[in-house]
PDB file of C-alpha atoms in Angstrom:
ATOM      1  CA  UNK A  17     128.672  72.901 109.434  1.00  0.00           C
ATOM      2  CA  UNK A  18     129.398  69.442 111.308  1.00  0.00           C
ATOM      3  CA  UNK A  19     126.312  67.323 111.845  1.00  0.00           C
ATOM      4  CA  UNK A  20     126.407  66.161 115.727  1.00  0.00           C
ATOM      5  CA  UNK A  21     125.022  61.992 115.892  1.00  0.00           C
ATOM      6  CA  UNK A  22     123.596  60.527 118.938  1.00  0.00           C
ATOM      7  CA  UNK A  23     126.574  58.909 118.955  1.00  0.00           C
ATOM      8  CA  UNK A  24     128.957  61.727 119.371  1.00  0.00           C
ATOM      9  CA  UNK A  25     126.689  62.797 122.764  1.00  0.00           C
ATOM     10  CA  UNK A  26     125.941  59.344 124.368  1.00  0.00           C
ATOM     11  CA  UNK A  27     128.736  56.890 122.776  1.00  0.00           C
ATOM     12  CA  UNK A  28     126.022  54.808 120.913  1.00  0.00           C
ATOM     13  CA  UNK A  29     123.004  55.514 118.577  1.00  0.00           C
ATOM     14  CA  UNK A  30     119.700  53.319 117.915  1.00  0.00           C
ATOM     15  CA  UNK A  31     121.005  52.744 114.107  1.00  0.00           C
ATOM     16  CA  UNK A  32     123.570  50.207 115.460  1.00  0.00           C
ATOM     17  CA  UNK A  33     121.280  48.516 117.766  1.00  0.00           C
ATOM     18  CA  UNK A  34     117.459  48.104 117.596  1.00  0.00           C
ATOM     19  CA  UNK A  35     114.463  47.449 118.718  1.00  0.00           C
ATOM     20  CA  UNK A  36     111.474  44.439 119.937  1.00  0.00           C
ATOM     21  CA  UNK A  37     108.043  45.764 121.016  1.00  0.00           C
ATOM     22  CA  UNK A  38     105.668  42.804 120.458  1.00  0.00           C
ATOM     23  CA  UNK A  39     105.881  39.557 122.558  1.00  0.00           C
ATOM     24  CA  UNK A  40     108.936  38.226 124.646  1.00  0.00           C
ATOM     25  CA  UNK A  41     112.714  39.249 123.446  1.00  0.00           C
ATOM     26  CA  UNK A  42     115.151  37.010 123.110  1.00  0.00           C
ATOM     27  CA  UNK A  43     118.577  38.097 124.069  1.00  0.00           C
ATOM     28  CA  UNK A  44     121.796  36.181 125.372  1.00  0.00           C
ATOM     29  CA  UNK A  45     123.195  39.105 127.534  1.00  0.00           C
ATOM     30  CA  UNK A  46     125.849  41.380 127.451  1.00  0.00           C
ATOM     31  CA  UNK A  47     128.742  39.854 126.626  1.00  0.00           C
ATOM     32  CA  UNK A  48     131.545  41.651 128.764  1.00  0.00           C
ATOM     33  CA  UNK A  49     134.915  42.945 127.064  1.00  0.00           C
ATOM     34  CA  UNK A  50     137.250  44.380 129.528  1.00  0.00           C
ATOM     35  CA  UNK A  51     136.409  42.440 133.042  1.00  0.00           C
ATOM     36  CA  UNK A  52     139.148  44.277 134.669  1.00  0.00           C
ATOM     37  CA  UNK A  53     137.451  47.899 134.010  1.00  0.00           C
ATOM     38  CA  UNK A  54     136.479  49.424 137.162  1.00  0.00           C
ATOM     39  CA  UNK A  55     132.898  48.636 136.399  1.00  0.00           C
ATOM     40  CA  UNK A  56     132.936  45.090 136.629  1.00  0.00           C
ATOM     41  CA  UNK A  57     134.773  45.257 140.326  1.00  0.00           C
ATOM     42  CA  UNK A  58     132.933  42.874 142.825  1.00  0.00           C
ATOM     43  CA  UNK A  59     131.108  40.987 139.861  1.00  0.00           C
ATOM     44  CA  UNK A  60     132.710  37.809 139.187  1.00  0.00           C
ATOM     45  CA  UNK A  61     132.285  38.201 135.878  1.00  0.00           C
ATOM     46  CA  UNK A  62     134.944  36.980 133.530  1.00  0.00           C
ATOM     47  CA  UNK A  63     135.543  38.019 129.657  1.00  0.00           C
ATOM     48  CA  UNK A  64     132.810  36.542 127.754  1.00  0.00           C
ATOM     49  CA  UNK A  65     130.515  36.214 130.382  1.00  0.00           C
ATOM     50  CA  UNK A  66     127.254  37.026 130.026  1.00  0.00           C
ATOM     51  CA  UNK A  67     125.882  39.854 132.255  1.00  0.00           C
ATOM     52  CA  UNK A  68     121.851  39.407 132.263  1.00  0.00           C
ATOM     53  CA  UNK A  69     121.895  36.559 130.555  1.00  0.00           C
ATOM     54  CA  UNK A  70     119.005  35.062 132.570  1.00  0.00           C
ATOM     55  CA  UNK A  71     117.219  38.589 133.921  1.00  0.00           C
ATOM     56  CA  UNK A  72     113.422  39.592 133.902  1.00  0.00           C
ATOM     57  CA  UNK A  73     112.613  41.759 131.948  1.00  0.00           C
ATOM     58  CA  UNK A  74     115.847  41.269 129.561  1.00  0.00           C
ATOM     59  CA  UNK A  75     118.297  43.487 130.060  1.00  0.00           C
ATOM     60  CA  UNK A  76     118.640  44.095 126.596  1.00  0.00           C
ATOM     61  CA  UNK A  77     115.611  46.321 126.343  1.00  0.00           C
ATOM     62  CA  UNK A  78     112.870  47.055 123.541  1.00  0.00           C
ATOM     63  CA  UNK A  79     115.244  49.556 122.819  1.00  0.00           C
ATOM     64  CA  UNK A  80     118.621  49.486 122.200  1.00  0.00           C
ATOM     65  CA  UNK A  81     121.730  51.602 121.257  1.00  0.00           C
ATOM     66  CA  UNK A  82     124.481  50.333 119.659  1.00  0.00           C
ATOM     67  CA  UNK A  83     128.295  51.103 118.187  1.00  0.00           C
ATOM     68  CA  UNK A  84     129.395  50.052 114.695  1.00  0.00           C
ATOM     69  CA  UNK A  85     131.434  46.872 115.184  1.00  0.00           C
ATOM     70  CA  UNK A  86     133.171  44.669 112.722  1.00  0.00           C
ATOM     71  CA  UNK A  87     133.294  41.731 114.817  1.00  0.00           C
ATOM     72  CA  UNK A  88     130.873  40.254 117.091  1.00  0.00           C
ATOM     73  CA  UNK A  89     131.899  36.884 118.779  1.00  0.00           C
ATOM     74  CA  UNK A  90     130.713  35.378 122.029  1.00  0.00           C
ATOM     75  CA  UNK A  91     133.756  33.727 122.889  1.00  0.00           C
ATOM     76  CA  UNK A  92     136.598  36.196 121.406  1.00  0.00           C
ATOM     77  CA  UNK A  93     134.680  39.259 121.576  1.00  0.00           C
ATOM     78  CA  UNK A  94     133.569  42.399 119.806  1.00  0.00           C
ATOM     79  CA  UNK A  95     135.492  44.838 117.703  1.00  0.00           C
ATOM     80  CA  UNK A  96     134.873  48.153 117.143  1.00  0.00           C
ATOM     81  CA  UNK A  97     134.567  49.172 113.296  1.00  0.00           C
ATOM     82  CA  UNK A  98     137.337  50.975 111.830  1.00  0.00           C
ATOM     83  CA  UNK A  99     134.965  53.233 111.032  1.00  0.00           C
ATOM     84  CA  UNK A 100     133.282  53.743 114.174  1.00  0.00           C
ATOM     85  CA  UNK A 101     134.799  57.687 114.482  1.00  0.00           C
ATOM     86  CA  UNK A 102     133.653  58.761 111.266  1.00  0.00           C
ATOM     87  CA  UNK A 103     130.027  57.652 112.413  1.00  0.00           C
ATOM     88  CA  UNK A 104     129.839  59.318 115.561  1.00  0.00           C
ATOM     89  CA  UNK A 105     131.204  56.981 118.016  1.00  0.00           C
ATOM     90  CA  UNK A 106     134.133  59.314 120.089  1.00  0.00           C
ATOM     91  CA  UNK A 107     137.435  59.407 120.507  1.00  0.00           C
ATOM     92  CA  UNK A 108     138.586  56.997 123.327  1.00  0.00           C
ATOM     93  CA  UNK A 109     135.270  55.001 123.615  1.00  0.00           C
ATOM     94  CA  UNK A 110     135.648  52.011 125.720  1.00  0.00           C
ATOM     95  CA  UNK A 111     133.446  48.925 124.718  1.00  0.00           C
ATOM     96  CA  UNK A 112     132.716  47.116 128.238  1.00  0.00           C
ATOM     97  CA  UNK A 113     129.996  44.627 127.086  1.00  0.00           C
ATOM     98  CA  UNK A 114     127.668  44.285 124.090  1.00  0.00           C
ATOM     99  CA  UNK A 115     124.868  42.081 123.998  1.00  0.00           C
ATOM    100  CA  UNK A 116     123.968  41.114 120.279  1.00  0.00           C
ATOM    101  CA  UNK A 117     120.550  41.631 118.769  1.00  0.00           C
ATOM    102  CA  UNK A 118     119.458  38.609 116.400  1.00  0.00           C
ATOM    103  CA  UNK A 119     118.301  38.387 113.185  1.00  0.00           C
ATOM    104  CA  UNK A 120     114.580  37.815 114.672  1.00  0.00           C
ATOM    105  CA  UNK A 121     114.983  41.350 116.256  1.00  0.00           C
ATOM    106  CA  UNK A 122     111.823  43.831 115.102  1.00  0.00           C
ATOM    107  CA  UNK A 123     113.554  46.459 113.960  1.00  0.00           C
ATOM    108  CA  UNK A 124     117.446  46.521 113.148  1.00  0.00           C
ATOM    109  CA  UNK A 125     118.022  50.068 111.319  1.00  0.00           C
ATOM    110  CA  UNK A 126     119.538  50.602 108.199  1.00  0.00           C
ATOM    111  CA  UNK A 127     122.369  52.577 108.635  1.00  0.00           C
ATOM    112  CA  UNK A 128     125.546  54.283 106.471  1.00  0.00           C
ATOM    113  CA  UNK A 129     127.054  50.967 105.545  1.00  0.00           C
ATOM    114  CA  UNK A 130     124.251  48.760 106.003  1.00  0.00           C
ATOM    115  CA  UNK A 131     121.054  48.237 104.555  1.00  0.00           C
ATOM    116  CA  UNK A 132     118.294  47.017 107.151  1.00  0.00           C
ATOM    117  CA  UNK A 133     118.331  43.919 109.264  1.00  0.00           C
ATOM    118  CA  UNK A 134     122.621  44.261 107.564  1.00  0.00           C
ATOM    119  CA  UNK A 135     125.620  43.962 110.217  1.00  0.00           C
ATOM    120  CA  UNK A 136     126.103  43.625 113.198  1.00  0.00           C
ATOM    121  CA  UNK A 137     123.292  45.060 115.591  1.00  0.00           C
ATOM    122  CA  UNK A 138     124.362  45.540 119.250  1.00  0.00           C
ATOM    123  CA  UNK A 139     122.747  46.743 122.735  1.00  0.00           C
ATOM    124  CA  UNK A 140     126.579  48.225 123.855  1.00  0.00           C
ATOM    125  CA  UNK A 141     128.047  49.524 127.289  1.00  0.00           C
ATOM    126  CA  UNK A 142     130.277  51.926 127.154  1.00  0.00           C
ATOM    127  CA  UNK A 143     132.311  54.879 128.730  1.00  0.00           C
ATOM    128  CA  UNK A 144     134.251  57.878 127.299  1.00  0.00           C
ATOM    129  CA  UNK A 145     135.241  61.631 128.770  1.00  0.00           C
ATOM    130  CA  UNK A 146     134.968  64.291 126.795  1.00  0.00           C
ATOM    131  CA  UNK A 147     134.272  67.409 129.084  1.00  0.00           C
ATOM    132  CA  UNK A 148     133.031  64.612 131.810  1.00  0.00           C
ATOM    133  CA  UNK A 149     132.734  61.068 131.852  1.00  0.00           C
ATOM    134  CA  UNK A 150     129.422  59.248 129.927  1.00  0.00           C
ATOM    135  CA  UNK A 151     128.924  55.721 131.010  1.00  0.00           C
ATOM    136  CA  UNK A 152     126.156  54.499 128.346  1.00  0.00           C
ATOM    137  CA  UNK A 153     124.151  51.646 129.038  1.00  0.00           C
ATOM    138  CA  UNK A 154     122.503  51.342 125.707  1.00  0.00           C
ATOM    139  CA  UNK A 155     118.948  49.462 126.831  1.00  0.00           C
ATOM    140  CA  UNK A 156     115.696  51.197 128.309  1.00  0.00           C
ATOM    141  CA  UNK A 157     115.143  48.115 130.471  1.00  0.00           C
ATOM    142  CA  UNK A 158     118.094  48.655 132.644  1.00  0.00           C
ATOM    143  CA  UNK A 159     116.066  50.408 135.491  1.00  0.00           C
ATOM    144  CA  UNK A 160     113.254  47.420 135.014  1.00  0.00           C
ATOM    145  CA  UNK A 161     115.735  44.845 135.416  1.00  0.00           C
ATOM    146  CA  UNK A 162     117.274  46.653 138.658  1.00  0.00           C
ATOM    147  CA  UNK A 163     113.834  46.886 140.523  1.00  0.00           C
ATOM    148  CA  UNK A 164     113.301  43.259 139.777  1.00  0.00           C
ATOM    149  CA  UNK A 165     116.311  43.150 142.478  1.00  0.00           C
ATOM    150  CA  UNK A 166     117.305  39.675 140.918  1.00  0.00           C
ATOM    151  CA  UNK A 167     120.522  40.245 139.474  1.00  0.00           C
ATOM    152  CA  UNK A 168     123.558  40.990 141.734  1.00  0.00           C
ATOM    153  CA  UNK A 169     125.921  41.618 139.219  1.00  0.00           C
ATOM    154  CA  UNK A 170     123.761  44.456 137.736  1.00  0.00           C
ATOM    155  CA  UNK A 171     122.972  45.720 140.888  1.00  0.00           C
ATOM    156  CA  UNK A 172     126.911  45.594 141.512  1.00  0.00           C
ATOM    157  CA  UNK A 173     127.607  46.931 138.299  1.00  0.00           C
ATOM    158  CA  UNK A 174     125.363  50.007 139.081  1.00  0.00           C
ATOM    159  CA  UNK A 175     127.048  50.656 142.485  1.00  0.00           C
ATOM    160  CA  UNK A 176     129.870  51.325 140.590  1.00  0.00           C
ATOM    161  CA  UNK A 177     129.320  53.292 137.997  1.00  0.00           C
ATOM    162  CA  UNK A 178     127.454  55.319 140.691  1.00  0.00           C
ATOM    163  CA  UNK A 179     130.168  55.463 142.501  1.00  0.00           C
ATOM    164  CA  UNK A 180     132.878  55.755 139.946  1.00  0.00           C
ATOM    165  CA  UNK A 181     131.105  58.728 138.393  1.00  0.00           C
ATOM    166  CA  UNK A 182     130.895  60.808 141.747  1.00  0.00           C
ATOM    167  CA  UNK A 183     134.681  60.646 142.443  1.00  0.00           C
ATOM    168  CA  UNK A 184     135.649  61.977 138.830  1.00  0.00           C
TER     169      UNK A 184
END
């Protein structure tokens, strides 16, 4: 009998990511990976850029959900792990933007491969079909963020996976 992860449902689990309940978070945005996806129409934003860099509450919530990744670098990007299917993470997964959790980060799970506070801890956006499309946002403070009505690009960014989701 096969064991079905978080991952496997939503395209991300908490044990990659992590979480920050007491006093302000710290977090440098989601750094976007494919700025030609659909999702990033109408944004401006550019690979590398940093969507909610400077939004209220941050976007990367007090709770995140991440993917395994080997590589994590602001200015080349992220890399999925090449284990990433054999932990959940499904077939055709597309990383959009990933917003790295620190070292200073409350709680970054331990994890198959990694011991506590180990690897690389994300907050990652991403979209795969399996019987439908997911889009996963991996933060609880995505709705916060959107009623601030600061941020355009989120707001944009929302239209379209609104949007994109109805005509599939």
């Amino acid at each position: 009998m096969s064991v079905m992860t978080e991952d496997s449902l939503s395209g991300a689990s908490y044990r990659h990511g992590g979480g920050w309940w007491d006093g302000p978070r710290r977090s440098g945005g989601y750094r976007v990976q494919q700025p030609d996806h659909w999702i990033f129409t109408e944004t401006g934003l550019a690979r590398g850029d940093a969507l909610g860099r400077h939004s209220w509450p941050p976007l990367a919530g007090y709770e995140c959900d991440g993917v395994p990744l080997d590589v994590f670098d602001a200015g080349h990007g992220a890399l999925l792990s090449v284990w990433a299917d054999g932990d959940g993470t499904p077939d055709g997964y597309a990383l959009l933007a990933a917003a790295r959790l620190g070292p200073d980060w409350q709680e970054l799970p331990a994890r198959a491969r990694h011991a506590a506070g180990e690897g690389i801890h994300t907050a990652a956006m991403g979209l795969f079909t399996r019987n439908g499309t997911v889009f996963s946002a991996g933060t609880t403070d995505w709705a916060q963020v959107l009623d601030d009505g600061r941020d355009r690009q989120l707001e944009r960014v929302t239209r379209n996976v609104l949007d994109g989701l109805l005509r599939r």
